[in-house]
């Protein structure tokens, strides 16, 4: 069922409005666009409340509408259900990890890890992709594109195949983890390896949108962010709408930072929550333009040449900067940076806890560790960390760590002869 309600596109800077079905990604002045829904009308029509979402048992394409589409009326109310291209994204677990919380020095009852690596293609990108690809189809687009550090390309490839659209992805040469590039190839999308970095790929995609009318599914596409909002609403629902003190997650192109702020702002407007949690956005030290801008009171963003082992967030010129600043203002948020060594140490701990996540995701946990040490996060605070991608996305980093490191968590394999006495030594 679609809802006859008017959502619009609106410039975040000037408030200039455009129709929802106009194919554009910025205002006439180049500012980012929000999707604005008529929250008052939606609240009234559906009786939106905590109880409403607790009791709701909808279906999309004949399957339970959990995850992203559980919140359909706040994600894309006017889209007909028959137009939704979904792989049942979301419904990811919120882990209590004794091992991780004790390594961090937090109370296990007050520390949660939301694992977005449990999505269909192994990252949070699927939450945005289901919405953006559904809209691409709705808007009669034939070809969809993205620049990617890997996960967006994997997600686009899978969804473009399902939606029967032509997919084309641009990835930076030598900087995409093997699990991700494998997915793009396997799902059958055209994969162009660009002699440049992610920011070069992103520039090309924006140019291709203007000059070649290729439809981008990066997070400059405001429909992507509508889907990613549901990470926050799902966390709140899993916590029975008890707002945590902190939500901590990695920042690269700053799509999540933007989407999460909008999700909380809307939840507050709808009366689903009565206060805002604080955001802590974590960047890798070698790719930290947002951190530097934060330290400079957001006087402006200085793009940089990015370098980090966490290739997913190896981004020096994030396209969602202005929306992300707004999110930090809404949530009294902070930005922290962590070294590659800190990311690898956190990853070894998250992995050894039996949870596992890719390096960029573990920046979250490294960030929590650092913020506790800085006394920004108190040991009594209720903290939700978001793991953005699956452990199997980047097996090379794991193999390099366990074969070559001499740390207490390094767990190299042992070669033995096919003989029971050899085996016995290890038991
Ligand atoms: N974590 C993972 C695993 C990612 O893949 C990304 C972004 C981020 C964090 C950062 O999120 O951009 O919303 O701040 N990956 C993009 C990609 C850029 O192409 O897959 P963000």
XYZ file of C-alpha atoms and ligand atoms in Angstrom:
448
model
C 0.000 0.000 0.000
C 1.348 3.438 -0.807
C 0.351 6.442 1.198
C -0.902 9.506 -0.542
C 1.361 11.870 1.309
C 3.608 14.465 -0.086
C 7.292 14.080 0.634
C 9.643 16.599 -0.939
C 13.333 17.279 -1.501
C 14.639 20.313 0.358
C 17.972 22.130 0.403
C 19.529 21.817 3.855
C 20.988 25.322 3.526
C 18.268 27.503 2.006
C 15.148 25.384 2.441
C 14.413 25.570 -1.301
C 12.008 22.768 -2.184
C 11.899 20.402 -5.158
C 9.486 17.594 -6.066
C 10.444 14.150 -4.756
C 10.455 12.662 -8.245
C 12.746 15.265 -9.757
C 16.068 13.632 -10.548
C 18.519 15.778 -8.640
C 21.058 15.315 -5.874
C 21.790 18.898 -4.932
C 19.916 22.193 -5.003
C 20.499 24.644 -7.853
C 23.287 26.097 -5.696
C 24.934 22.725 -5.127
C 23.730 22.211 -1.539
C 22.801 18.769 -0.204
C 19.145 17.756 -0.169
C 17.000 16.218 2.553
C 13.946 14.088 1.967
C 11.240 15.767 4.044
C 8.141 13.794 4.960
C 4.974 15.267 6.392
C 5.591 13.883 9.871
C 2.516 15.446 11.452
C 0.188 13.898 8.875
C 1.949 10.521 9.056
C 1.807 10.509 12.832
C -1.890 11.215 12.696
C -2.725 8.690 9.982
C -0.787 5.776 11.500
C -0.934 6.724 15.158
C 2.881 6.591 15.266
C 4.045 5.741 18.772
C 6.372 3.289 20.505
C 3.424 0.896 20.852
C 2.615 1.199 17.158
C 6.066 -0.115 16.204
C 6.012 -2.728 18.944
C 2.708 -4.165 17.697
C 3.184 -3.668 13.949
C 3.288 -6.875 11.934
C 3.338 -5.745 8.316
C 4.408 -7.571 5.174
C 6.435 -6.469 2.160
C 6.366 -8.689 -0.939
C 4.706 -11.429 1.110
C 7.442 -11.517 3.771
C 7.430 -9.972 7.262
C 8.344 -6.308 6.941
C 11.049 -6.329 9.640
C 14.134 -4.151 9.389
C 14.108 -1.192 7.035
C 10.551 -1.623 5.793
C 9.142 -2.023 9.278
C 9.462 1.764 9.281
C 8.171 2.252 5.734
C 5.866 5.176 6.554
C 8.873 7.134 7.861
C 11.267 5.962 5.137
C 9.376 6.309 1.858
C 5.646 6.603 2.553
C 4.541 7.342 -1.007
C 6.276 4.354 -2.626
C 3.949 1.470 -3.486
C 4.903 -1.743 -1.708
C 4.934 -3.526 -5.060
C 7.806 -1.230 -6.090
C 10.047 -2.146 -3.158
C 13.178 -4.123 -4.050
C 14.157 -5.740 -0.775
C 16.358 -8.544 0.498
C 15.051 -8.238 4.061
C 17.702 -5.800 5.180
C 18.112 -4.955 8.838
C 16.871 -6.894 11.840
C 20.497 -7.125 12.891
C 21.526 -8.251 16.347
C 22.471 -6.103 19.291
C 25.285 -7.993 21.011
C 26.223 -8.029 24.657
C 29.844 -9.069 24.627
C 31.416 -9.851 27.983
C 34.873 -10.100 26.445
C 34.652 -6.809 24.576
C 33.075 -4.874 27.421
C 35.625 -6.121 29.932
C 38.470 -5.186 27.553
C 36.919 -1.714 27.340
C 36.256 -1.452 31.066
C 32.506 -1.064 30.582
C 29.658 -2.836 32.328
C 28.382 -5.603 30.021
C 24.777 -4.603 30.789
C 25.444 -1.102 29.505
C 27.449 -1.803 26.363
C 25.931 -3.001 23.097
C 27.290 -3.727 19.661
C 24.855 -3.411 16.760
C 26.132 -5.666 13.980
C 25.331 -4.244 10.579
C 27.637 -6.818 9.012
C 24.659 -9.175 9.280
C 22.897 -7.519 6.359
C 22.354 -9.428 3.074
C 25.624 -8.328 1.431
C 27.481 -7.929 4.706
C 27.276 -4.211 5.470
C 24.902 -1.417 6.473
C 24.875 -0.230 2.855
C 22.000 -2.610 2.091
C 19.702 -0.526 4.266
C 20.219 2.499 2.059
C 20.455 0.488 -1.128
C 17.000 -1.105 -0.844
C 15.438 2.363 -0.712
C 17.622 4.037 -3.339
C 17.336 1.196 -5.847
C 13.573 1.032 -5.357
C 13.435 4.748 -6.086
C 15.773 4.362 -9.089
C 13.285 1.877 -10.534
C 10.345 4.047 -9.599
C 12.032 6.963 -11.397
C 12.525 4.760 -14.478
C 16.322 4.828 -14.342
C 18.167 2.266 -16.455
C 21.729 2.472 -15.122
C 22.907 2.942 -11.552
C 26.416 3.886 -10.474
C 28.584 4.460 -7.438
C 32.070 5.288 -6.295
C 33.074 2.921 -3.570
C 35.673 1.810 -1.080
C 34.015 -1.587 -1.562
C 30.845 -2.103 0.424
C 28.615 0.201 -1.595
C 29.791 -1.510 -4.775
C 28.997 -4.959 -3.334
C 25.558 -3.812 -2.285
C 24.803 -1.987 -5.533
C 25.880 -5.022 -7.524
C 23.526 -7.367 -5.686
C 20.555 -5.019 -5.780
C 21.063 -3.948 -9.402
C 21.015 -7.609 -10.379
C 17.818 -8.221 -8.445
C 16.184 -5.073 -9.839
C 17.383 -5.850 -13.386
C 19.160 -2.528 -13.755
C 22.569 -2.004 -15.327
C 25.139 -1.466 -12.587
C 28.467 0.286 -12.892
C 30.857 0.758 -9.995
C 34.067 2.773 -9.685
C 36.645 1.580 -7.180
C 40.104 2.954 -6.361
C 42.941 0.790 -7.626
C 44.612 -1.355 -4.968
C 42.425 -0.075 -2.155
C 39.407 -2.333 -1.991
C 39.337 -5.429 0.231
C 39.166 -8.757 -1.573
C 35.782 -9.783 -0.116
C 34.158 -6.667 -1.492
C 35.615 -6.644 -4.990
C 34.725 -10.354 -5.218
C 31.092 -9.515 -4.540
C 30.937 -6.791 -7.191
C 32.386 -9.178 -9.789
C 30.278 -12.142 -8.727
C 26.955 -10.293 -8.735
C 27.738 -9.273 -12.285
C 28.101 -5.518 -12.169
C 30.557 -3.663 -14.412
C 33.551 -2.893 -12.227
C 35.895 -0.089 -13.250
C 39.164 0.082 -11.362
C 40.187 3.726 -11.327
C 43.747 4.887 -11.272
C 43.109 7.231 -8.361
C 41.616 7.264 -4.866
C 38.021 7.119 -3.602
C 37.661 10.895 -3.766
C 38.644 10.803 -7.471
C 36.010 8.084 -8.050
C 33.396 10.178 -6.266
C 34.194 13.228 -8.392
C 33.832 11.111 -11.541
C 30.455 9.773 -10.411
C 29.143 13.287 -9.765
C 30.349 14.370 -13.191
C 28.774 11.295 -14.799
C 25.466 12.181 -13.176
C 25.477 15.636 -14.741
C 27.026 14.775 -18.109
C 25.840 11.216 -18.720
C 22.639 11.115 -16.614
C 23.949 8.048 -14.756
C 21.969 7.602 -11.533
C 24.269 7.577 -8.461
C 23.582 5.371 -5.444
C 26.210 6.935 -3.220
C 25.132 8.679 -0.043
C 24.694 11.996 -1.888
C 21.520 10.238 -3.008
C 19.123 11.339 -0.241
C 17.051 8.146 -0.559
C 20.036 6.113 0.655
C 20.044 8.017 3.919
C 16.332 7.403 4.452
C 17.068 3.669 4.661
C 20.100 4.106 6.902
C 17.965 6.001 9.446
C 16.447 2.662 10.411
C 19.690 1.518 12.088
C 18.957 4.064 14.797
C 15.247 3.321 15.098
C 15.950 -0.391 15.292
C 18.494 0.180 18.082
C 15.982 2.310 19.973
C 13.310 -0.323 19.552
C 15.725 -3.058 20.708
C 16.459 -0.930 23.791
C 12.716 -0.465 24.355
C 13.130 3.203 23.430
C 15.423 3.884 26.384
C 17.850 6.356 24.804
C 21.512 5.377 25.359
C 24.055 7.969 26.469
C 26.294 7.420 23.437
C 26.053 6.072 19.918
C 29.517 5.448 18.483
C 30.310 4.656 14.831
C 32.945 5.175 12.144
C 32.871 8.145 9.772
C 34.087 8.116 6.167
C 31.872 9.793 3.590
C 29.644 10.746 6.574
C 26.423 9.257 5.204
C 25.681 7.434 8.454
C 26.484 10.501 10.535
C 23.952 12.419 8.437
C 21.278 9.719 8.401
C 21.564 8.941 12.110
C 21.125 12.589 13.086
C 18.040 12.868 10.897
C 16.644 9.654 12.410
C 16.970 11.017 15.937
C 15.696 14.442 14.994
C 12.593 12.861 13.463
C 12.124 10.445 16.388
C 12.232 13.446 18.700
C 9.741 15.398 16.563
C 7.424 12.378 16.558
C 7.632 12.034 20.339
C 9.250 8.571 20.136
C 12.158 9.796 22.285
C 12.373 12.587 24.815
C 16.101 13.283 24.668
C 19.003 12.890 22.269
C 21.941 10.538 22.779
C 25.400 11.923 22.048
C 27.228 10.872 18.894
C 30.877 9.948 18.832
C 32.078 9.663 15.237
C 35.387 7.844 14.901
C 37.823 8.431 12.057
C 41.111 6.780 11.218
C 43.951 9.177 11.965
C 45.212 9.055 8.372
C 41.744 9.873 6.999
C 40.400 12.379 9.486
C 39.220 15.594 7.795
C 36.022 15.557 9.880
C 37.985 15.172 13.108
C 40.192 18.124 12.162
C 37.150 20.233 11.247
C 35.573 19.355 14.618
C 38.735 20.432 16.425
C 38.511 23.680 14.486
C 34.897 24.302 15.606
C 33.633 23.379 12.159
C 35.108 26.496 10.603
C 35.372 24.453 7.383
C 36.501 21.184 5.844
C 39.995 20.848 4.437
C 40.118 17.835 2.100
C 43.155 15.623 2.560
C 44.921 12.683 0.955
C 43.622 9.737 2.950
C 45.627 6.761 4.152
C 44.578 3.991 6.538
C 44.481 0.206 6.793
C 40.700 0.556 7.225
C 40.138 0.972 3.475
C 36.352 1.365 3.886
C 36.910 4.771 5.478
C 39.908 5.834 3.427
C 38.189 9.049 2.378
C 39.655 12.542 2.398
C 36.801 14.682 1.077
C 33.479 13.483 2.556
C 30.492 14.562 0.474
C 28.043 14.744 3.391
C 30.111 17.134 5.510
C 27.419 19.808 5.993
C 24.733 17.299 6.950
C 27.157 15.605 9.336
C 27.929 18.900 11.088
C 24.194 19.378 11.573
C 23.921 15.901 13.121
C 26.697 16.668 15.579
C 24.959 19.888 16.567
C 21.669 18.031 17.118
C 23.360 15.443 19.334
C 26.037 17.506 21.082
C 28.322 15.060 19.326
C 32.077 14.695 19.183
C 34.612 13.337 16.706
C 37.645 11.287 17.700
C 40.468 9.785 15.679
C 42.292 6.496 16.228
C 45.501 5.088 14.778
C 45.659 2.008 12.555
C 47.377 0.197 15.439
C 44.451 1.021 17.730
C 42.019 -0.197 15.057
C 43.905 -3.482 14.688
C 44.034 -4.025 18.459
C 40.292 -3.365 18.768
C 39.647 -5.656 15.820
C 41.653 -8.474 17.394
C 39.475 -8.122 20.501
C 36.142 -7.912 18.644
C 37.133 -10.891 16.491
C 38.383 -12.974 19.449
C 35.074 -12.294 21.219
C 33.487 -14.410 18.483
C 31.719 -11.437 16.926
C 34.154 -10.183 14.308
C 33.939 -7.216 11.985
C 35.971 -5.532 9.275
C 38.670 -2.992 10.219
C 36.622 0.199 9.656
C 33.897 -1.158 11.927
C 36.413 -1.782 14.665
C 37.346 1.908 14.636
C 34.123 2.156 16.644
C 35.491 -0.015 19.432
C 38.945 1.592 19.287
C 37.146 4.942 19.619
C 35.169 3.819 22.666
C 38.434 2.666 24.269
C 40.075 6.020 23.631
C 37.065 8.038 24.796
C 36.947 6.064 28.039
C 40.666 6.725 28.553
C 40.019 10.453 27.895
C 37.136 10.317 30.426
C 34.741 11.544 27.744
C 32.738 8.315 28.085
C 32.212 7.301 31.715
C 32.334 3.626 32.717
C 28.714 3.950 33.908
C 27.445 5.350 30.579
C 25.132 3.312 28.382
C 26.942 2.950 25.055
C 25.911 1.514 21.697
C 28.704 0.892 19.205
C 27.895 0.167 15.579
C 29.834 -2.459 13.631
C 29.312 -1.496 10.013
C 30.703 -4.459 8.064
C 31.236 -8.221 8.205
C 34.500 -9.883 9.291
C 34.802 -11.700 5.927
C 34.949 -8.475 3.932
C 38.672 -8.075 4.541
C 40.341 -11.472 5.151
C 43.780 -10.198 4.127
C 44.059 -7.921 7.148
C 43.181 -10.884 9.387
C 45.702 -13.232 7.818
C 48.458 -10.591 7.945
C 47.721 -9.935 11.619
C 47.657 -13.521 12.808
C 50.616 -14.700 10.737
C 52.895 -11.770 11.463
C 52.071 -10.199 14.820
C 53.558 -11.120 18.166
C 50.633 -9.854 20.261
C 48.742 -11.873 22.896
C 45.769 -12.236 20.541
C 47.763 -13.277 17.465
C 46.624 -16.805 16.641
C 48.742 -18.217 13.823
C 48.015 -21.679 12.408
C 50.401 -24.572 13.095
C 51.587 -27.088 10.513
C 51.626 -30.700 11.728
C 52.198 -34.172 10.284
C 49.125 -36.426 10.016
C 49.898 -38.128 13.286
C 47.942 -38.280 16.590
C 50.983 -37.508 18.740
C 51.470 -34.236 16.918
C 47.814 -33.356 17.496
C 48.020 -34.302 21.169
C 50.553 -31.532 21.841
C 47.827 -28.970 21.221
C 45.178 -30.339 23.553
N 32.179 1.322 7.702
C 32.166 0.608 6.570
C 32.328 -0.860 6.681
C 32.007 1.254 5.325
O 31.999 0.525 4.218
C 31.889 2.659 5.286
C 31.749 3.359 4.024
C 31.904 3.355 6.494
C 32.050 2.657 7.683
C 31.755 4.823 6.546
O 30.423 5.205 6.436
O 30.585 6.805 4.565
O 28.550 6.655 5.974
O 30.652 7.622 6.886
N 31.891 2.829 2.898
C 31.609 3.466 1.615
C 31.703 2.464 0.491
C 32.289 4.740 1.383
O 31.962 2.854 -0.653
O 31.485 1.284 0.716
P 30.014 6.657 5.928
